[in-house]
Amino acid sequence: MRFEGSNTYVATPDLMLAVNAAITLQRPLLIKGEPGTGKTLLAEEVANALGAPLLQWHIKSTTKAQQGLYEYDAVSRLRDSQLGGPDGERVRDIANYIVKGVLWQALEADRPTVILIDEIDKADIEFPNDLLRELDRMEFYVYETQQLIQAKHRPIVFITSNNEKELPDAFLRRCFFHYIKFPDSETMQKIVDVHFPGLKQALLKEALEVFFELREIPGLKKKPSTSELLDWLKLLLAEEIPPEALRSKDRKVAVPPLHGALLKNEQDVHLFERLVFMAKHNR
Amino acid sequence: MLIDFFLHLKAAKLPVSTREFLTLLEAMQERLAGHSMDDFYFLSRACLVKDESNYDKFDRAFGAYFKGVTEIPGLDAEIPEEWLRMMMKKHLTPEEKAKLEKLGWDKLMEQFKERLKEQKERHAGGSKWIGTGGSSPYGHGGYHPEGIRIGGESAGNRTAIKVWENREYRNLDDSVELGTRNIKIALRRLRRFAREGAAEELDLDGTIRGTAQNAGWLDLKMQPERHNKVKVLLFLDIGGSMDDHIKLCEEMFSAAKTEFKHLEYFYFHNCVYDYVWRDNRRRHTERFPLHDVMHKYGDDYKLILIGDATMSPYEILQPGGSVEYMNDEAGAVWLQRLLEKYPRAVWINPEPERLWEYRHSIQIIHNIVGGRMFPLTLEGLERAMRQLNK
Ligand SMILES: Nc1ncnc2c1ncn2[C@@H]1O[C@H](COP(=O)(O)OP(=O)(O)O)[C@@H](O)[C@H]1O
Ligand SMILES: [Mg+2]
């Protein structure tokens, strides 16, 4: 099983190596990078390429590690017990109220699965530590039913982080790590290619130039990311904007058409328009 | 020789652990980097470096180590085990030594030997080998501990070399830029969560557990709310020479504001004197006597002063030295008072640390705060937070 990118996902050689290391040695891969660099999409793509089911776990600030294993739905049980009725038998067996989490589903699956733990840094600082043992041994104990859940197949685990919190060393040592660098223009060209095959080269070239120049503007609150570039291109195509329109003849001082798709923050739009205005009047 | 490479990284102060090194060995055994130097670069990075802020350091260390990459055909010397043992011992932390000991030297050595044997078998024809190069401090002594092959006929196009030579990750280095998020992460080191106060929050889990155990009879459980109980008293220098640092200080300030619920802040100019203020526009009308501030906020507050400490020494040492107004007592006296009241205190200085020794006033303040002055960089903040946690 090797991952080589796909016709919908562009993987650089360093990323591929990290992914394959994680697959081969069956250890989690931690992915960091600016928003929109394809961290979340990666797990999906790898699962597709390997023909393995993808189990996603999107982390929120209130997510607990235990929820990835299982939860005991005591409220339902309480309700069932108080309502009585035809479900009376059900109440007696606690196993009926154990809700399986992502990890459990992966461990009991009868073929290897891919787990995505998305944005792990959203959770409490202790969260990663609480998962150490389970990720290491790929087994855990269900106290309510006194069952030991063990992996039939070790799942492939992808973990993404936006760097909002530092992760504990003990956790990091168990993972492979890869930081997705913001794509250079060559890689970006490939990414655009998979989304818009057959896009006119002239338009792509101008668009990328505008895009990367825009990212260079100091003081932007949010630099446009890959997703914004793709949205913008879609609009340009829909409106049939010609490549020439992306750049006025005196260079650099034009506001590119539909730039609202690239700059979503109001302050950034103002900043940009002011810069363009100043550039125009300084000459 | 791989272990040599590992030790080299350790010597370059990369936080690599034995566990991660063993992972790299395992990965090599699986031939994950069978083809080229590029592969080896990427693989070792994925195994050993767990934070992009260390990518640059890694690139430098990697570059230095493999600078003298040479072709040594048919290299097949035995690894002197004693030597390895010695070298490992010398460079591992006691903690790591213990861990390694548990795993067993023998096992480690076995892995090595096996690895080497495999090498020999595969490369009888002689091809590219990676040596320690002239730059390694370990490879001397009449034998060649080198041996792990990572080159090969099909050596790749060397894109990796470009990466480490261009040091593309330079600006992710710790000591460079700070965004509020980074600052927040640094400040988080100060957080201390605890459940405190009256039990006033419904403990849902506890209630459900209790009720279920009670066979359905409601059993309400309460618990105190969870608070970040760290209290911070922040003093910011807002004087003229601070203008250069205003953005950084703003970021630091906004990060601190969101991170700490108990944050009290005041402004001063160059040095603290008998009063401070809270609103810069009304600094002459709305003054807070420092005595009152110290009286109001208990000594469980942690004190953070942010300023460039750049002024005339008079402003610190002489009564009447303030540029703002006529102060009866010298700034040093006031600063001392603050420090006595708040034993957990640091001074954070946005001026680069290397300039400190050339500024007399910085030296003076540095002394008064007992050396607890830290630069306003990520790394400096981390040190400062560690100091405050002591
Ligand atoms: N390497 C890539 N190949 C193809 N599309 C990509 C790539 N990187 C990003 N994208 C596009 O950008 C979008 C955002 O990616 P996503 O995985 O959500 O980013 P992240 O999780 O890093 O914030 C994807 O849906 C995809 O359209
Ligand atoms: Mg994402």
XYZ file of C-alpha atoms and ligand atoms in Angstrom:
701
model
C 0.000 0.000 0.000
C 1.626 3.203 -1.121
C 0.201 6.644 -1.552
C 1.293 8.586 -4.599
C -1.138 11.451 -4.720
C -4.179 11.161 -6.945
C -5.817 12.852 -9.840
C -7.712 15.017 -7.406
C -4.951 15.679 -4.909
C -1.437 16.974 -5.437
C 1.062 15.559 -2.982
C 4.650 16.797 -2.924
C 7.386 14.165 -2.518
C 8.024 15.067 1.103
C 4.358 14.721 1.957
C 4.155 11.380 0.177
C 7.121 10.091 2.093
C 5.620 11.073 5.414
C 2.290 9.487 4.492
C 3.934 6.266 3.399
C 6.047 6.120 6.521
C 2.870 6.397 8.579
C 1.157 3.695 6.542
C 4.082 1.298 6.636
C 5.055 1.664 10.266
C 1.448 2.070 11.387
C 2.041 5.143 13.416
C -0.023 8.338 13.403
C 0.911 11.205 11.103
C 0.539 14.701 12.469
C -0.060 17.337 9.798
C 0.263 21.059 10.314
C 0.100 23.973 7.898
C -1.750 27.192 7.105
C -5.520 26.867 6.676
C -6.437 25.619 3.219
C -3.258 23.684 2.549
C -5.160 20.446 2.149
C -4.666 18.923 5.595
C -8.214 17.682 6.042
C -8.541 16.611 2.440
C -5.408 14.485 2.697
C -6.984 11.828 4.932
C -9.904 11.524 2.561
C -7.588 11.138 -0.404
C -5.423 8.535 1.253
C -8.499 6.560 2.268
C -9.750 6.697 -1.303
C -6.435 5.689 -2.761
C -6.142 2.734 -0.411
C -9.788 1.793 -0.769
C -10.171 2.007 2.994
C -13.176 3.432 4.852
C -12.591 6.876 6.353
C -13.693 7.565 9.914
C -13.706 11.241 10.733
C -13.517 12.814 14.140
C -13.822 16.587 14.090
C -12.581 18.038 17.336
C -14.246 20.903 19.201
C -13.172 22.713 22.322
C -15.444 20.499 24.386
C -14.448 17.178 22.826
C -13.191 14.572 25.264
C -10.827 11.751 24.437
C -13.302 9.246 25.830
C -15.796 10.174 23.109
C -13.442 8.676 20.554
C -13.672 5.344 22.334
C -17.274 5.182 23.469
C -19.914 6.984 25.478
C -22.397 5.617 27.898
C -25.755 7.176 27.057
C -27.141 7.262 30.561
C -29.824 9.790 29.642
C -31.493 7.419 27.166
C -31.312 4.655 29.665
C -32.882 6.845 32.306
C -35.647 7.852 29.933
C -36.292 4.266 28.884
C -36.421 3.158 32.462
C -38.910 5.812 33.473
C -41.126 5.347 30.437
C -41.324 1.631 30.904
C -43.229 0.170 27.979
C -42.048 -2.236 25.308
C -38.427 -1.221 25.787
C -38.434 -2.513 29.311
C -36.111 -5.364 28.485
C -33.679 -3.088 26.737
C -33.021 -1.105 29.877
C -31.639 -4.080 31.706
C -28.658 -4.478 29.430
C -26.186 -1.639 29.765
C -24.590 -2.649 26.475
C -27.613 -1.199 24.693
C -26.579 2.236 25.864
C -22.943 2.158 24.904
C -22.336 4.358 21.865
C -19.274 3.446 19.878
C -16.775 6.174 19.048
C -14.591 6.506 16.001
C -11.711 4.522 17.439
C -13.902 1.605 18.442
C -15.445 1.492 14.984
C -11.983 1.424 13.473
C -10.693 -1.278 15.791
C -13.572 -3.654 15.163
C -13.701 -3.124 11.397
C -12.707 -6.213 9.476
C -10.368 -4.332 7.209
C -7.891 -1.502 7.751
C -9.473 1.912 8.077
C -8.263 5.481 7.970
C -9.012 7.702 10.974
C -8.966 11.470 10.727
C -8.637 13.394 13.980
C -9.224 16.864 12.615
C -7.972 19.998 14.382
C -6.766 18.318 17.513
C -5.510 21.637 18.853
C -9.109 22.775 19.359
C -9.498 20.452 22.307
C -8.280 20.892 25.825
C -4.537 20.800 26.364
C -4.792 17.383 28.021
C -6.707 15.775 25.164
C -3.728 14.305 23.276
C -2.302 12.816 26.457
C -5.576 11.086 27.157
C -5.315 9.262 23.833
C -1.682 8.194 24.091
C -2.216 4.681 25.298
C -5.083 3.935 22.960
C -3.206 5.173 19.909
C -0.121 3.247 20.949
C -1.668 -0.078 21.756
C -4.795 0.256 19.664
C -6.857 -1.292 22.395
C -8.974 -0.131 25.298
C -11.212 -1.444 27.997
C -14.953 -0.869 28.314
C -15.617 -0.800 32.022
C -19.399 -0.870 31.792
C -19.464 -4.150 29.922
C -16.018 -5.433 30.905
C -14.890 -5.904 27.348
C -11.416 -5.469 25.983
C -11.572 -3.947 22.521
C -8.548 -4.788 20.404
C -7.640 -3.917 16.869
C -8.308 -6.485 14.222
C -6.347 -4.192 11.933
C -4.363 -1.206 13.076
C -5.988 1.854 11.521
C -3.978 4.537 9.748
C -4.309 7.699 11.794
C -4.097 11.233 10.462
C -4.122 14.119 12.892
C -4.303 17.747 11.835
C -3.471 20.815 13.860
C -3.700 24.524 13.243
C -1.140 25.224 15.881
C -3.450 26.883 18.343
C -2.076 24.820 21.139
C 1.192 23.129 21.690
C 0.973 19.379 21.735
C 2.673 17.383 24.481
C 6.110 15.932 23.773
C 5.130 12.401 24.672
C 2.409 12.597 22.063
C 4.670 14.096 19.417
C 7.317 11.425 19.844
C 4.818 8.783 18.814
C 3.857 10.500 15.575
C 5.426 11.222 12.280
C 5.242 14.897 11.585
C 4.808 16.883 8.432
C 4.341 20.585 7.947
C 2.645 21.411 4.657
C 4.425 24.440 3.369
C 2.245 26.865 1.464
C 2.446 25.633 -2.144
C 4.970 27.378 -4.359
C 3.755 28.592 -7.697
C 4.687 25.375 -9.472
C 2.802 23.194 -7.014
C -0.114 25.591 -7.022
C -0.284 25.273 -10.771
C -0.651 21.518 -10.377
C -3.331 21.954 -7.746
C -5.287 24.275 -10.006
C -4.850 21.755 -12.806
C -6.588 19.007 -10.867
C -9.512 21.308 -10.146
C -9.754 23.006 -13.534
C -8.254 20.706 -16.121
C -7.735 22.519 -19.389
C -7.715 25.998 -17.916
C -6.100 28.423 -20.324
C -2.427 28.786 -19.461
C -2.484 32.532 -20.017
C -5.265 33.017 -17.510
C -3.652 30.704 -14.985
C -0.357 32.501 -15.223
C -1.864 35.938 -14.673
C -4.128 34.697 -11.926
C -1.318 33.041 -10.021
C 0.774 36.155 -10.291
C -2.003 38.301 -8.869
C -2.650 35.727 -6.182
C 0.931 35.454 -4.962
C 1.413 39.228 -5.109
C -1.664 39.666 -2.992
C -0.323 37.225 -0.430
C 2.804 39.318 -0.162
C 0.966 42.422 1.014
C 2.203 43.057 4.525
C -0.385 43.466 7.234
C -3.153 41.305 5.782
C -5.298 39.787 8.491
C -5.977 36.731 6.420
C -3.877 35.829 3.433
C -5.885 34.214 0.651
C -5.429 30.438 0.650
C -5.769 27.711 -1.937
C -9.521 27.526 -1.444
C -9.886 31.239 -2.128
C -7.773 30.972 -5.254
C -9.958 28.137 -6.505
C -13.154 30.085 -5.743
C -11.798 33.107 -7.509
C -10.811 31.116 -10.596
C -14.272 29.624 -10.702
C -15.765 33.112 -10.739
C -13.315 34.332 -13.361
C -14.314 31.444 -15.574
C -18.012 31.932 -15.000
C -17.746 35.608 -15.847
C -15.474 34.830 -18.770
C -12.882 37.325 -17.642
C -9.995 37.427 -20.138
C -6.386 37.129 -18.875
C -5.602 40.705 -19.960
C -8.151 42.036 -17.517
C -6.176 40.705 -14.578
C -3.463 43.208 -15.117
C -3.654 46.758 -16.396
C -0.952 47.978 -18.711
C 0.824 50.130 -16.146
C 1.231 46.996 -13.966
C 0.528 46.528 -10.338
C -1.944 49.324 -9.799
C -5.142 47.649 -10.835
C -7.702 46.161 -8.543
C -8.162 42.684 -9.981
C -11.728 41.808 -10.938
C -13.796 39.964 -8.347
C -11.090 40.381 -5.730
C -13.742 39.947 -3.057
C -13.332 36.221 -3.567
C -9.690 36.449 -2.547
C -9.901 38.896 0.313
C -12.738 38.045 2.619
C -11.852 40.227 5.521
C -13.305 43.721 5.242
C -10.226 45.329 6.734
C -8.048 43.536 4.220
C -10.169 44.768 1.342
C -9.847 48.334 2.596
C -6.138 47.982 3.078
C -5.745 46.622 -0.412
C -7.874 49.276 -2.059
C -6.007 51.967 -0.198
C -2.682 50.578 -1.398
C -3.902 50.511 -4.954
C -5.211 54.030 -4.601
C -1.890 55.270 -3.239
C 0.055 53.503 -5.933
C -2.074 55.186 -8.572
C -1.582 58.630 -7.137
C 2.092 58.341 -6.491
C 3.075 58.200 -10.052
C 26.637 6.109 10.227
C 23.152 6.780 11.431
C 23.838 7.011 15.099
C 26.474 9.531 14.374
C 23.934 11.590 12.499
C 21.597 11.345 15.458
C 24.261 12.525 17.844
C 25.099 15.332 15.499
C 21.471 16.510 15.631
C 21.527 16.311 19.387
C 24.697 18.330 19.487
C 22.944 20.908 17.306
C 20.374 21.193 20.097
C 17.494 19.612 18.252
C 15.141 17.978 20.733
C 15.418 14.479 19.275
C 14.734 11.448 21.412
C 15.954 7.895 21.272
C 12.461 6.686 20.614
C 12.271 8.779 17.487
C 15.689 7.625 16.416
C 14.571 4.014 16.693
C 11.578 4.885 14.553
C 13.958 6.207 11.927
C 15.936 2.973 12.046
C 12.772 1.003 11.655
C 11.762 3.147 8.718
C 15.128 2.599 7.093
C 14.727 -1.106 7.588
C 11.438 -0.925 5.786
C 13.305 0.747 2.937
C 11.150 3.796 3.131
C 14.085 5.862 1.991
C 15.643 3.464 -0.355
C 16.288 5.676 -3.273
C 17.883 8.954 -2.642
C 19.346 11.496 -0.368
C 16.136 13.482 -0.787
C 14.147 10.627 0.611
C 16.447 10.303 3.532
C 16.202 14.000 4.245
C 12.401 13.946 4.203
C 12.156 10.711 6.127
C 14.535 11.701 8.887
C 12.756 15.018 9.187
C 9.349 13.362 9.491
C 10.720 11.011 12.148
C 12.823 13.369 14.191
C 11.454 16.902 13.928
C 8.039 17.532 15.430
C 7.684 21.248 15.058
C 8.139 23.387 11.991
C 9.938 25.978 14.070
C 12.768 23.453 14.237
C 12.856 22.800 10.497
C 15.432 25.501 9.980
C 17.683 24.190 12.702
C 17.334 20.748 11.209
C 18.206 22.029 7.743
C 21.344 23.635 9.052
C 22.397 20.588 11.003
C 21.601 18.282 8.104
C 23.500 20.479 5.685
C 26.519 20.697 7.944
C 26.552 16.979 8.519
C 26.299 15.940 4.928
C 28.388 18.691 3.445
C 31.291 16.398 2.961
C 29.201 13.648 1.443
C 31.701 11.446 -0.260
C 31.683 8.249 -2.114
C 33.369 5.585 -0.096
C 33.126 2.395 -2.124
C 33.053 -0.891 -0.326
C 33.235 0.512 3.116
C 32.679 -2.330 5.486
C 34.407 -1.697 8.764
C 33.026 -3.224 11.902
C 31.364 -0.853 14.300
C 33.337 -0.840 17.476
C 30.605 -1.381 19.979
C 32.481 0.080 22.882
C 32.853 3.295 21.000
C 29.172 3.513 20.222
C 28.276 2.849 23.783
C 30.577 5.570 24.946
C 29.300 8.079 22.465
C 25.691 7.351 23.212
C 26.233 7.662 26.910
C 27.944 10.931 26.463
C 25.154 12.520 24.505
C 21.979 11.230 25.998
C 20.097 12.749 28.875
C 19.874 10.559 31.969
C 16.204 10.047 31.245
C 16.880 8.787 27.754
C 19.691 6.615 28.968
C 17.318 4.931 31.343
C 14.840 4.343 28.577
C 17.483 2.990 26.268
C 18.838 0.756 28.963
C 15.397 -0.699 29.375
C 15.164 -1.438 25.693
C 18.577 -2.927 25.915
C 21.813 -1.931 24.320
C 22.022 -5.316 22.806
C 18.814 -4.941 20.943
C 19.916 -1.616 19.592
C 23.285 -2.950 18.574
C 21.660 -5.911 16.976
C 19.534 -3.656 14.870
C 22.595 -1.805 13.797
C 24.549 -4.828 12.865
C 21.700 -6.284 10.960
C 21.274 -3.070 9.135
C 24.904 -3.038 8.222
C 24.932 -6.626 7.101
C 22.034 -5.927 4.858
C 23.926 -3.029 3.412
C 26.882 -5.119 2.579
C 24.839 -7.746 0.901
C 22.985 -5.305 -1.159
C 25.924 -3.284 -2.262
C 28.672 -5.631 -3.012
C 29.143 -3.824 -6.269
C 30.048 -0.664 -4.490
C 27.980 2.396 -4.926
C 27.381 5.594 -3.103
C 27.764 5.647 0.617
C 27.196 8.441 2.946
C 30.041 9.199 5.239
C 30.209 11.477 8.139
C 32.155 13.952 6.084
C 34.853 16.047 7.510
C 32.458 18.032 9.565
C 31.502 15.421 12.072
C 33.233 15.499 15.400
C 32.935 11.772 15.894
C 34.347 9.960 12.960
C 38.012 10.021 13.907
C 40.167 7.423 15.454
C 41.446 5.163 12.774
C 38.252 3.376 11.935
C 35.282 4.220 9.841
C 32.046 3.999 11.681
C 30.265 5.098 8.566
C 28.142 2.676 6.723
C 24.496 3.282 6.236
C 23.860 3.745 2.623
C 21.416 6.344 1.677
C 22.531 7.248 -1.781
C 22.131 5.027 -4.795
C 22.277 4.791 -8.526
C 18.902 6.366 -8.845
C 19.689 9.286 -6.605
C 16.835 11.709 -7.011
C 16.876 15.140 -8.406
C 18.072 16.642 -5.158
C 15.148 18.901 -4.537
C 15.670 18.335 -0.865
C 19.124 19.793 -0.975
C 17.561 22.921 -2.285
C 15.280 22.986 0.681
C 17.944 22.709 3.281
C 20.393 24.919 1.498
C 17.882 27.658 0.935
C 16.767 27.286 4.499
C 13.200 27.832 3.421
C 11.904 27.480 6.910
C 14.055 30.237 8.277
C 11.260 32.524 9.331
C 9.541 29.831 11.275
C 12.400 29.856 13.720
C 11.463 30.535 17.302
C 13.321 33.721 17.844
C 11.918 35.623 14.927
C 8.370 36.750 14.530
C 5.471 36.772 16.881
C 1.808 36.723 16.023
C -0.833 36.896 18.673
C -1.513 33.219 18.333
C 2.081 32.408 19.065
C 2.063 34.739 21.982
C -1.072 33.112 23.271
C 0.554 29.759 23.102
C 3.486 31.100 25.049
C 1.242 32.767 27.605
C -0.734 29.586 27.993
C 2.145 28.223 29.939
C 0.910 30.401 32.748
C -2.563 28.995 32.799
C -3.636 27.002 35.756
C -7.107 25.588 35.615
C -8.824 24.720 38.794
C -12.283 24.314 40.147
C -12.684 26.997 42.702
C -15.349 28.678 44.756
C -18.889 27.630 45.590
C -20.408 24.563 43.973
C -22.742 26.248 41.562
C -22.466 24.475 38.261
C -24.553 21.391 37.511
C -22.235 18.439 37.220
C -24.122 16.757 34.420
C -21.973 13.668 34.224
C -22.023 13.251 37.965
C -25.776 13.730 38.111
C -26.415 11.193 35.388
C -24.047 8.706 36.929
C -25.602 9.224 40.336
C -29.123 9.005 39.017
C -28.467 5.922 36.976
C -26.809 4.275 39.923
C -29.794 5.318 41.976
C -31.988 3.240 39.713
C -33.570 6.322 38.196
C -34.169 8.505 41.225
C -32.744 11.907 40.412
C -29.549 12.598 42.270
C -28.406 16.156 41.546
C -24.690 16.850 41.795
C -23.113 20.286 41.769
C -19.529 21.332 41.268
C -17.552 24.570 41.318
C -16.899 26.230 37.994
C -13.615 25.756 36.272
C -11.502 28.880 36.214
C -8.188 29.890 34.920
C -6.964 31.123 38.218
C -3.807 32.861 37.133
C -3.796 36.551 37.977
C -1.628 38.902 36.032
C -0.657 42.491 36.642
C 0.686 44.000 33.465
C 2.598 47.274 33.227
C 3.289 48.620 29.749
C 5.762 51.310 28.804
C 4.111 53.650 26.370
C 6.901 56.191 25.990
C 8.427 57.557 22.799
C 11.163 55.006 22.259
C 8.534 52.293 22.486
C 6.912 53.472 19.248
C 9.135 51.133 17.269
C 7.730 48.202 19.156
C 4.139 49.236 19.259
C 2.843 46.481 17.009
C 4.592 43.771 18.950
C 3.363 45.181 22.231
C -0.165 45.447 20.921
C -0.052 41.820 19.946
C 1.352 40.822 23.264
C -1.295 42.858 24.999
C -4.222 41.509 23.021
C -3.008 37.962 23.491
C -2.682 38.508 27.222
C -6.152 40.005 27.373
C -7.793 36.985 25.845
C -5.712 34.485 27.759
C -6.157 35.749 31.291
C -9.438 36.456 32.929
C -7.747 38.193 35.808
C -5.643 40.692 33.952
C -5.061 44.184 35.278
C -2.993 46.525 33.196
C -1.487 49.976 33.587
C 0.737 52.211 31.540
C 3.937 53.936 32.525
C 6.553 55.999 30.755
C 10.104 54.641 30.727
C 10.138 53.692 34.375
C 7.497 53.305 37.084
C 7.127 56.152 39.567
C 4.472 57.069 42.104
C 1.566 56.737 39.726
C 0.497 54.908 36.603
C -2.501 55.310 34.320
C -4.958 53.235 32.403
C -6.038 55.410 29.536
C -3.356 57.134 27.586
C -5.484 60.004 26.445
C -6.354 60.841 30.000
C -3.002 60.123 31.509
C -2.789 63.517 33.177
C -6.233 63.467 34.690
C -6.811 59.854 35.584
C -3.864 58.710 37.602
C -3.630 55.662 39.762
C -1.191 55.989 42.635
C 1.117 52.975 42.557
C 0.623 52.546 46.296
C -3.089 52.033 45.742
C -2.486 49.580 42.951
C -0.175 47.530 45.139
C -2.683 47.676 47.913
C -5.574 46.585 45.764
C -3.976 43.637 43.968
C -2.613 40.928 46.224
C 0.758 39.303 46.000
C -0.789 36.290 44.282
C -0.705 38.398 41.115
C 2.161 37.786 38.768
C 3.862 40.946 37.652
C 4.854 41.507 34.034
C 6.544 44.740 33.023
C 6.967 45.420 29.337
C 9.363 48.148 28.319
C 12.533 48.789 26.396
C 14.277 50.109 29.520
C 15.943 52.571 27.237
C 16.348 56.007 28.853
C 18.809 58.149 30.621
C 20.112 56.499 33.816
C 18.925 59.600 35.695
C 15.377 58.640 34.992
C 15.910 55.533 37.036
C 18.299 56.621 39.705
C 17.492 60.242 40.594
C 14.506 61.797 42.313
C 13.057 64.226 39.794
C 14.527 62.192 36.941
C 11.205 61.448 35.274
C 10.556 63.073 31.925
C 6.879 63.301 32.794
C 6.809 65.289 35.995
C 8.608 65.991 39.210
C 8.974 62.705 41.082
C 9.943 62.785 44.732
C 11.462 59.364 44.793
C 13.665 57.716 42.202
C 12.185 55.197 39.774
C 14.503 52.533 41.140
C 12.853 52.895 44.553
C 9.410 52.361 43.058
C 10.511 49.463 40.951
C 12.042 47.858 44.015
C 8.793 48.290 45.926
C 6.847 46.600 43.163
C 9.261 43.701 43.090
C 9.093 43.276 46.836
C 5.345 43.133 46.768
C 5.199 40.759 43.797
C 7.828 38.063 44.114
C 6.818 36.469 40.834
C 7.832 39.112 38.348
C 9.538 39.502 34.997
C 10.546 42.380 32.762
C 9.970 41.766 29.072
C 12.066 43.840 26.730
C 11.230 44.253 23.031
C 14.790 45.396 22.274
C 16.942 42.595 20.846
C 18.827 40.826 23.609
C 22.196 41.324 21.973
C 21.857 45.092 22.380
C 21.179 44.971 26.088
C 24.755 45.033 27.218
C 25.427 48.230 25.326
C 22.696 50.264 27.032
C 23.488 51.509 30.452
C 19.863 51.925 31.496
C 19.010 48.392 30.416
C 21.864 47.128 32.529
C 20.569 49.036 35.542
C 17.023 47.728 35.211
C 18.341 44.265 34.472
C 20.120 44.392 37.813
C 17.158 45.737 39.710
C 14.906 42.958 38.452
C 17.556 40.467 39.451
C 18.301 39.273 35.935
C 14.659 38.446 35.240
C 14.605 40.372 31.972
C 13.569 38.472 28.855
C 13.373 39.461 25.190
C 9.961 39.784 23.532
C 10.451 36.774 21.297
C 8.630 33.501 21.462
C 11.579 31.841 23.048
C 12.038 34.757 25.451
C 8.390 34.656 26.436
C 8.621 30.995 27.136
C 11.555 31.585 29.427
C 9.666 34.390 31.112
C 6.604 32.234 31.677
C 8.756 29.499 33.108
C 10.276 32.020 35.478
C 6.834 33.186 36.557
C 5.750 29.641 37.213
C 8.591 28.986 39.592
N -2.737 19.519 -2.543
C -3.986 19.811 -2.942
N -4.520 19.184 -4.018
C -5.777 19.473 -4.412
N -6.579 20.365 -3.822
C -6.112 21.017 -2.747
C -4.813 20.764 -2.245
N -4.611 21.556 -1.157
C -5.736 22.254 -0.977
N -6.658 21.950 -1.919
C -7.994 22.566 -2.042
O -8.173 23.435 -0.930
C -9.327 23.054 -0.186
C -9.058 23.212 1.286
O -8.384 22.112 1.797
P -8.548 21.592 3.285
O -8.114 20.177 3.325
O -9.895 21.901 3.808
O -7.472 22.509 4.042
P -7.066 22.547 5.566
O -7.682 21.357 6.220
O -5.572 22.483 5.505
O -7.539 23.861 6.079
C -9.606 21.629 -0.586
O -10.955 21.346 -0.508
C -9.114 21.580 -2.008
O -10.121 22.054 -2.886
Mg -9.084 21.457 7.799
